Coordinates of C-alpha atoms and ligand atoms in Angstrom, one line a residue:
M10 CA -49.3 -4.2 -42.4
A11 CA -50.1 -0.7 -41.2
K12 CA -47.5 1.8 -42.4
I13 CA -45.3 4.3 -40.6
A14 CA -46.0 7.8 -41.8
S15 CA -43.8 8.7 -44.7
R16 CA -42.3 11.8 -43.0
I17 CA -40.2 9.5 -40.9
S18 CA -38.3 8.2 -43.9
Q19 CA -37.4 11.9 -44.6
L20 CA -35.5 12.2 -41.3
T21 CA -31.9 11.4 -40.8
G22 CA -29.9 11.0 -37.6
E23 CA -26.6 12.4 -36.2
G24 CA -23.3 10.8 -37.3
A25 CA -21.7 11.3 -33.9
L26 CA -23.9 8.6 -32.3
A27 CA -22.7 5.8 -34.7
V28 CA -19.1 6.6 -33.9
F29 CA -19.8 6.8 -30.2
T30 CA -21.5 3.3 -30.3
R31 CA -18.5 1.8 -32.0
A32 CA -16.1 3.5 -29.6
K33 CA -18.0 2.1 -26.7
E34 CA -17.8 -1.4 -28.2
L35 CA -14.0 -1.0 -28.5
E36 CA -13.8 0.1 -24.9
K37 CA -15.7 -3.0 -23.8
E38 CA -13.0 -5.0 -25.5
G39 CA -10.5 -3.3 -23.3
R40 CA -9.2 -0.6 -25.8
S41 CA -8.4 2.9 -24.6
I42 CA -10.5 5.5 -26.5
I43 CA -10.2 9.3 -26.4
H44 CA -13.7 10.6 -27.0
L45 CA -13.7 13.6 -29.3
E46 CA -16.9 12.7 -31.2
L47 CA -19.8 14.1 -29.2
G48 CA -20.6 17.7 -28.7
E49 CA -21.0 17.2 -25.0
P50 CA -19.0 19.3 -22.5
D51 CA -16.9 17.3 -20.1
F52 CA -17.8 19.9 -17.4
H53 CA -20.8 19.6 -15.1
P54 CA -23.1 22.4 -13.9
A55 CA -21.7 24.6 -11.2
A56 CA -22.3 23.5 -7.5
P57 CA -25.0 26.1 -6.8
V58 CA -27.0 24.8 -9.7
V59 CA -26.8 21.2 -8.4
D60 CA -27.8 22.5 -4.9
A61 CA -30.7 24.4 -6.5
V62 CA -32.2 21.3 -8.2
R63 CA -31.8 19.3 -5.0
A64 CA -33.7 21.9 -3.1
A65 CA -36.3 22.3 -5.8
V66 CA -37.1 18.6 -5.7
A67 CA -37.1 18.5 -1.9
E68 CA -39.6 21.5 -1.9
G69 CA -42.0 19.6 -4.2
R70 CA -41.3 21.6 -7.3
D71 CA -42.2 18.7 -9.5
R72 CA -45.6 19.7 -10.8
Y73 CA -47.1 20.6 -14.2
V74 CA -46.3 24.2 -14.7
A75 CA -47.0 26.9 -17.3
T76 CA -46.6 25.5 -20.8
R77 CA -44.4 28.4 -21.9
G78 CA -42.1 28.1 -18.8
I79 CA -42.3 29.4 -15.3
P80 CA -42.5 33.2 -15.2
P81 CA -39.3 33.7 -13.0
L82 CA -37.2 31.7 -15.5
R83 CA -38.6 33.5 -18.5
S84 CA -37.9 36.9 -16.9
A85 CA -34.4 35.6 -15.8
I86 CA -33.7 34.6 -19.4
A87 CA -34.8 38.1 -20.7
D88 CA -32.4 39.7 -18.1
Y89 CA -29.6 37.4 -19.0
L90 CA -29.9 38.2 -22.7
K91 CA -29.9 41.9 -21.9
R92 CA -26.7 41.5 -19.8
T93 CA -24.8 39.2 -22.1
R94 CA -26.1 40.0 -25.6
N95 CA -27.6 43.5 -25.2
L96 CA -31.0 42.3 -26.3
Q97 CA -34.1 44.2 -25.3
V98 CA -36.6 41.4 -24.9
E99 CA -39.5 41.1 -22.5
S100 CA -40.2 37.9 -20.6
E101 CA -43.4 37.5 -22.8
Q102 CA -41.1 37.0 -25.7
V103 CA -39.4 33.9 -24.2
L104 CA -40.6 30.3 -24.3
V105 CA -38.9 27.5 -22.4
A106 CA -38.5 24.1 -23.9
P107 CA -36.8 20.8 -23.0
G108 CA -33.6 21.5 -25.0
C109 CA -32.5 23.9 -27.7
K110 CA -33.3 21.2 -30.2
M111 CA -36.9 21.2 -29.1
A112 CA -37.1 24.9 -29.3
L113 CA -35.7 24.5 -32.9
A114 CA -38.3 21.9 -33.7
L115 CA -41.1 24.1 -32.4
A116 CA -39.9 27.1 -34.4
M117 CA -39.7 25.1 -37.5
M118 CA -43.1 23.5 -37.0
A119 CA -44.6 26.9 -36.5
L120 CA -43.0 28.6 -39.5
I121 CA -42.6 26.1 -42.2
E122 CA -45.3 24.8 -44.6
P123 CA -45.0 21.8 -46.9
A124 CA -43.2 22.8 -50.2
D125 CA -41.6 25.8 -48.6
E126 CA -37.8 26.2 -49.1
V127 CA -35.5 26.6 -46.1
I128 CA -32.0 27.9 -46.6
Y129 CA -29.3 26.6 -44.2
P130 CA -25.5 26.4 -44.0
D131 CA -23.4 23.5 -45.1
P132 CA -21.6 22.2 -43.0
S133 CA -23.9 22.6 -40.0
F134 CA -26.1 20.9 -37.4
P135 CA -27.6 17.9 -39.4
I136 CA -31.1 18.5 -37.9
Y137 CA -31.7 21.6 -40.0
P138 CA -32.1 19.8 -43.3
S139 CA -33.5 16.6 -41.7
F140 CA -36.4 18.3 -39.9
T141 CA -37.0 20.5 -42.9
R142 CA -37.6 17.4 -45.0
G143 CA -39.7 15.9 -42.2
L144 CA -42.0 18.9 -42.5
G145 CA -42.4 18.3 -46.2
A146 CA -40.3 21.3 -47.1
R147 CA -37.1 21.6 -49.2
P148 CA -33.7 22.2 -47.5
I149 CA -31.4 24.4 -49.7
S150 CA -27.9 24.8 -48.5
Y151 CA -25.3 27.6 -48.7
A152 CA -21.7 26.7 -48.4
L153 CA -19.2 27.6 -45.6
R154 CA -15.9 27.2 -47.4
E155 CA -12.4 27.2 -46.0
K156 CA -11.1 29.7 -48.6
N157 CA -13.6 32.2 -47.1
R158 CA -12.6 31.3 -43.5
F159 CA -16.0 29.4 -43.4
Q160 CA -18.0 32.7 -43.7
P161 CA -20.9 32.3 -46.1
D162 CA -21.0 34.0 -49.5
L163 CA -23.9 36.5 -49.5
A164 CA -24.2 36.4 -53.3
E165 CA -24.6 32.6 -53.1
I166 CA -27.4 33.0 -50.4
A167 CA -29.1 35.7 -52.5
G168 CA -29.0 33.4 -55.6
K169 CA -30.7 30.6 -53.7
I170 CA -33.7 32.6 -52.6
T171 CA -36.9 31.9 -54.6
P172 CA -40.5 32.9 -54.1
K173 CA -40.8 29.6 -52.1
T174 CA -38.1 30.5 -49.6
K175 CA -39.6 30.9 -46.1
V176 CA -36.9 30.6 -43.6
L177 CA -33.2 31.3 -43.4
I178 CA -31.2 29.4 -40.7
F179 CA -27.8 30.2 -39.4
N180 CA -25.8 29.2 -36.4
S181 CA -23.0 31.5 -35.1
P182 CA -20.6 30.3 -33.7
N183 CA -21.2 27.4 -36.1
N184 CA -21.1 23.8 -35.3
P185 CA -18.9 22.2 -36.7
T186 CA -16.6 25.0 -38.1
G187 CA -16.5 27.3 -35.0
T188 CA -17.0 30.3 -37.3
V189 CA -18.5 33.5 -35.9
F190 CA -20.3 35.2 -38.7
T191 CA -18.9 38.7 -39.2
Q192 CA -21.0 41.8 -38.7
E193 CA -21.0 42.4 -42.4
I194 CA -22.4 39.0 -43.1
I195 CA -25.0 39.3 -40.4
A196 CA -26.1 42.7 -41.8
G197 CA -26.2 41.1 -45.3
I198 CA -28.4 38.2 -44.1
A199 CA -30.7 40.7 -42.4
E200 CA -31.0 42.8 -45.6
L201 CA -31.9 39.6 -47.6
A202 CA -34.4 38.5 -45.0
K203 CA -36.1 41.9 -45.1
K204 CA -36.0 42.2 -48.9
H205 CA -37.6 38.8 -49.4
D206 CA -39.8 38.8 -46.3
L207 CA -38.1 35.7 -44.7
W208 CA -38.1 34.4 -41.2
V209 CA -34.6 34.0 -39.7
I210 CA -33.9 31.2 -37.2
A211 CA -30.7 32.2 -35.3
D212 CA -29.3 29.3 -33.5
E213 CA -27.3 31.0 -30.8
I214 CA -26.5 28.0 -28.6
Y215 CA -22.8 28.7 -28.7
A216 CA -23.1 32.4 -28.2
R217 CA -21.3 32.3 -24.9
I218 CA -18.4 30.2 -26.1
L219 CA -16.7 33.0 -27.9
F220 CA -12.9 33.6 -27.9
N221 CA -12.8 37.2 -29.1
G222 CA -15.1 40.2 -28.7
E223 CA -18.8 40.4 -27.8
Y224 CA -21.6 38.5 -29.3
K225 CA -23.7 40.4 -31.7
S226 CA -27.2 39.0 -32.4
I227 CA -29.0 39.6 -35.6
W228 CA -32.0 40.4 -33.4
V229 CA -30.7 43.9 -32.7
L230 CA -30.4 45.0 -36.3
P231 CA -33.2 47.3 -37.5
G232 CA -36.4 45.5 -38.6
M233 CA -35.0 42.1 -37.5
A234 CA -36.7 41.5 -34.1
E235 CA -40.0 41.0 -35.8
R236 CA -38.7 38.3 -38.2
T237 CA -36.2 36.5 -36.0
V238 CA -36.6 33.5 -33.7
I239 CA -33.5 33.0 -31.5
I240 CA -33.0 29.5 -30.2
D241 CA -30.6 28.9 -27.4
G242 CA -30.3 26.7 -24.3
F243 CA -28.3 25.6 -21.3
S244 CA -26.6 22.5 -22.8
K245 CA -23.4 24.1 -23.9
S246 CA -23.0 27.4 -22.1
F247 CA -23.8 25.9 -18.7
A248 CA -22.7 22.3 -19.4
M249 CA -26.3 21.0 -18.8
T250 CA -26.8 18.7 -21.8
G251 CA -28.9 16.0 -19.9
W252 CA -31.1 18.5 -18.1
R253 CA -32.9 19.3 -21.4
L254 CA -33.3 23.0 -21.1
G255 CA -33.6 25.4 -24.0
Y256 CA -35.6 28.4 -25.1
A257 CA -36.9 30.4 -28.0
V258 CA -37.1 34.2 -28.2
A259 CA -39.5 35.8 -30.7
Q260 CA -42.4 38.2 -31.0
K261 CA -45.4 37.4 -28.8
H262 CA -47.6 36.1 -31.7
V263 CA -44.8 33.6 -32.6
I264 CA -44.4 32.6 -28.9
N265 CA -48.2 32.0 -28.8
A266 CA -47.9 29.7 -31.8
L267 CA -45.0 27.8 -30.2
D268 CA -47.0 27.6 -27.0
M269 CA -49.9 25.9 -28.8
L270 CA -47.4 23.3 -30.0
V271 CA -46.1 22.8 -26.4
L272 CA -49.7 22.3 -25.2
N273 CA -50.2 19.7 -27.9
T274 CA -47.0 17.8 -27.2
F275 CA -44.9 17.8 -24.1
T276 CA -47.1 20.1 -21.9
C277 CA -44.2 21.8 -20.1
T278 CA -40.5 21.6 -19.2
A279 CA -39.7 19.9 -15.8
E280 CA -40.3 22.4 -13.0
F281 CA -37.3 21.6 -10.9
S282 CA -34.9 22.0 -13.9
Q283 CA -36.4 25.4 -14.6
V284 CA -36.0 26.5 -11.0
A285 CA -32.3 25.4 -11.1
A286 CA -31.8 27.1 -14.4
I287 CA -32.4 30.5 -12.8
E288 CA -29.4 29.7 -10.6
A289 CA -27.3 28.8 -13.6
L290 CA -28.1 32.1 -15.3
K291 CA -26.8 34.0 -12.2
D292 CA -23.4 32.1 -12.6
S293 CA -22.4 33.2 -9.1
T294 CA -19.2 31.2 -9.3
N295 CA -18.2 32.5 -12.7
A296 CA -18.2 29.0 -14.1
V297 CA -18.9 30.1 -17.7
P298 CA -15.8 32.3 -18.1
A299 CA -13.7 29.6 -16.5
M300 CA -15.0 27.0 -18.9
V301 CA -14.5 29.3 -21.9
A302 CA -10.9 29.9 -20.8
E303 CA -10.4 26.2 -20.6
Y304 CA -11.8 25.7 -24.1
R305 CA -9.6 28.4 -25.5
K306 CA -6.5 26.7 -24.0
R307 CA -7.6 23.4 -25.5
R308 CA -8.2 25.0 -28.9
D309 CA -4.8 26.7 -28.9
L310 CA -3.1 23.4 -28.0
F311 CA -5.0 21.2 -30.4
V312 CA -4.9 23.4 -33.4
E313 CA -1.3 24.4 -33.1
K314 CA 0.0 20.8 -32.7
L315 CA -2.4 19.3 -35.2
N316 CA -1.2 21.7 -37.9
R317 CA 2.3 20.2 -37.4
I318 CA 1.1 16.7 -38.3
P319 CA 1.5 16.1 -42.1
G320 CA -1.8 15.7 -43.9
F321 CA -3.9 17.7 -41.3
R322 CA -4.8 21.4 -41.5
C323 CA -7.1 23.4 -39.2
Q324 CA -8.0 27.1 -38.8
A325 CA -8.4 28.2 -35.2
P326 CA -12.2 28.4 -34.5
D327 CA -13.5 31.8 -33.0
G328 CA -16.1 30.1 -31.0
A329 CA -17.8 26.8 -29.9
F330 CA -15.6 23.9 -28.9
Y331 CA -14.9 22.0 -32.2
A332 CA -11.9 21.7 -34.4
W333 CA -12.9 21.3 -38.1
V334 CA -9.9 19.6 -39.7
N335 CA -9.1 19.3 -43.4
I336 CA -7.7 15.9 -44.1
E337 CA -7.4 16.1 -47.9
D338 CA -3.6 15.9 -47.8
T339 CA -3.7 12.5 -46.1
G340 CA -4.7 11.2 -49.5
L341 CA -7.5 9.2 -47.8
P342 CA -11.2 9.6 -47.7
A343 CA -12.5 11.2 -44.5
M344 CA -14.5 8.0 -43.6
E345 CA -11.3 6.0 -43.8
V346 CA -9.4 8.5 -41.6
Q347 CA -12.3 8.4 -39.1
R348 CA -12.1 4.5 -39.1
L349 CA -8.3 4.3 -38.9
L350 CA -8.2 6.9 -36.1
L351 CA -10.8 5.0 -34.1
E352 CA -9.7 1.5 -34.7
E353 CA -5.9 2.0 -34.7
A354 CA -5.3 5.1 -32.7
G355 CA -8.3 4.9 -30.3
V356 CA -9.2 8.5 -31.1
A357 CA -12.9 9.1 -31.9
G358 CA -13.7 12.0 -34.3
I359 CA -16.4 12.3 -36.9
A360 CA -16.1 12.3 -40.7
G361 CA -17.3 15.7 -41.9
A362 CA -20.0 14.5 -44.3
A363 CA -22.2 14.0 -41.2
F364 CA -22.6 17.8 -41.4
G365 CA -23.2 18.2 -45.1
A366 CA -21.6 17.6 -48.5
E367 CA -19.1 20.5 -47.9
G368 CA -17.7 18.4 -45.1
E369 CA -16.4 15.7 -47.4
N370 CA -12.7 16.3 -46.7
Y371 CA -13.0 17.1 -43.1
L372 CA -13.2 15.6 -39.6
R373 CA -14.7 17.2 -36.6
F374 CA -13.1 16.8 -33.2
S375 CA -14.9 18.1 -30.1
L376 CA -12.5 19.6 -27.7
V377 CA -14.4 18.2 -24.8
S378 CA -11.5 16.2 -23.2
A379 CA -8.9 17.5 -20.8
A380 CA -5.7 19.0 -22.2
H381 CA -3.6 16.0 -21.3
L382 CA -6.0 13.7 -23.2
L383 CA -5.9 16.0 -26.2
E384 CA -2.1 15.8 -26.1
E385 CA -2.3 12.0 -26.0
A386 CA -4.8 12.1 -28.9
L387 CA -2.4 14.2 -31.0
E388 CA 0.5 11.8 -30.2
R389 CA -1.7 8.9 -31.3
I390 CA -2.8 10.6 -34.5
E391 CA 0.8 11.4 -35.4
R392 CA 2.0 7.9 -34.7
V393 CA -0.8 6.2 -36.7
S394 CA -0.8 8.7 -39.6
K395 CA 2.9 8.0 -40.3
R396 CA 1.7 4.8 -42.0
W397 CA -0.9 6.5 -44.2
G398 CA 1.4 7.6 -47.0
Q399 CA 1.8 3.9 -47.8
L400 CA -1.9 3.3 -47.6
A401 CA -2.8 6.2 -49.9
V402 CA -0.2 5.1 -52.5
A403 CA -1.5 1.5 -52.3
R404 CA -5.1 2.7 -53.1
Ligands
LIG506 C1 -26.0 23.9 -33.4 C2 -26.7 23.2 -32.4 N1 -28.0 23.5 -32.2 C3 -28.7 22.9 -31.3 C4 -28.2 21.8 -30.5 C5 -29.1 21.1 -29.5 O1 -28.9 21.5 -28.2 P1 -29.7 20.8 -27.0 O2 -28.9 19.8 -26.5 O3 -30.0 21.9 -26.0 O4 -31.0 20.3 -27.5 C6 -26.9 21.5 -30.7 C7 -26.3 20.3 -30.0 O5 -25.3 19.7 -30.3 C8 -26.1 22.2 -31.7 O6 -24.8 21.8 -31.9

């Protein structure tokens, strides 16, 4: 029989979806489930954004458009990045894609050759190592450890760079730890990238969901604009996951390379989504700060109460909307905690190994349910976990 290309066997999926599928089965059986597994905001886009997409469709804005994105959106993104992140970029340095993930895939396809090495954080978004392998390259991880408040160790990164290293990826705030890399770490990464002539892919999708201070992009550091590709999108900051809207920011010759890939694959991002995205960037109703304030409230509530439950420990994340919870002291493997929480407590979280080997003793909970549901989840976790002492001893 004709064979599927071998690169497919190199790819892996996302753990959240398996838990989500089981949670849905339990719901069909009539069980109550609190969903903390997917990284999908429970908010929806602000009303003016919804009005804008309606108007765009009514006006016939549903045609093939420029492969790299409609010019008004590209220039709105450049303005937005200047306003919110102090980046000096021109609209010619922006390319629109259907989702941040697609922008990531385009950047990786454009920069990585077979047999190259790609350095990425562990734990992190599972697509980084998966897609690296899919391109015939080698993913090499650096650890984000609890004892370092989940900041990377620059000496470890330096020790992993070889003549084959081509790209260094980081994601700040990080999914799943919520860590915002310090200025010192970002400067250190920049120095390593310059010294070894590496590309940096900076996944800034959570840049707006920040609980302290202002976002500092690696792009602004001396000599970094020419070797950095920023990827970002509308899924998290504007609660527009299903709209499939993301973008890449890079030097023009890189954008031209990505554009060639767009031309050879999806042709363009939906015109009406792009028109409405301009409205989202204006944020005329201040939806983004309101959403971030709500995430902060949820974070404070969840982390504080969870830390009081024996067996669980969690540092308050500085950004994004995840709690990365150490469950070592429950005496049970994380997969078993994931199973018991789902099957017995009706709380869906994900065992941390889905984000890399460093996640072995962790669970990720997405704080994407209302505060009263988080309270209920915590009560359920406390109730069910009281029995675990006996389970761990019996093992
Ligand atoms: C770190 C990170 N990068 C990229 C993405 C993908 O975003 P999008 O839905 O816009 O493709 C996600 C989504 O969960 C993410 O967590």
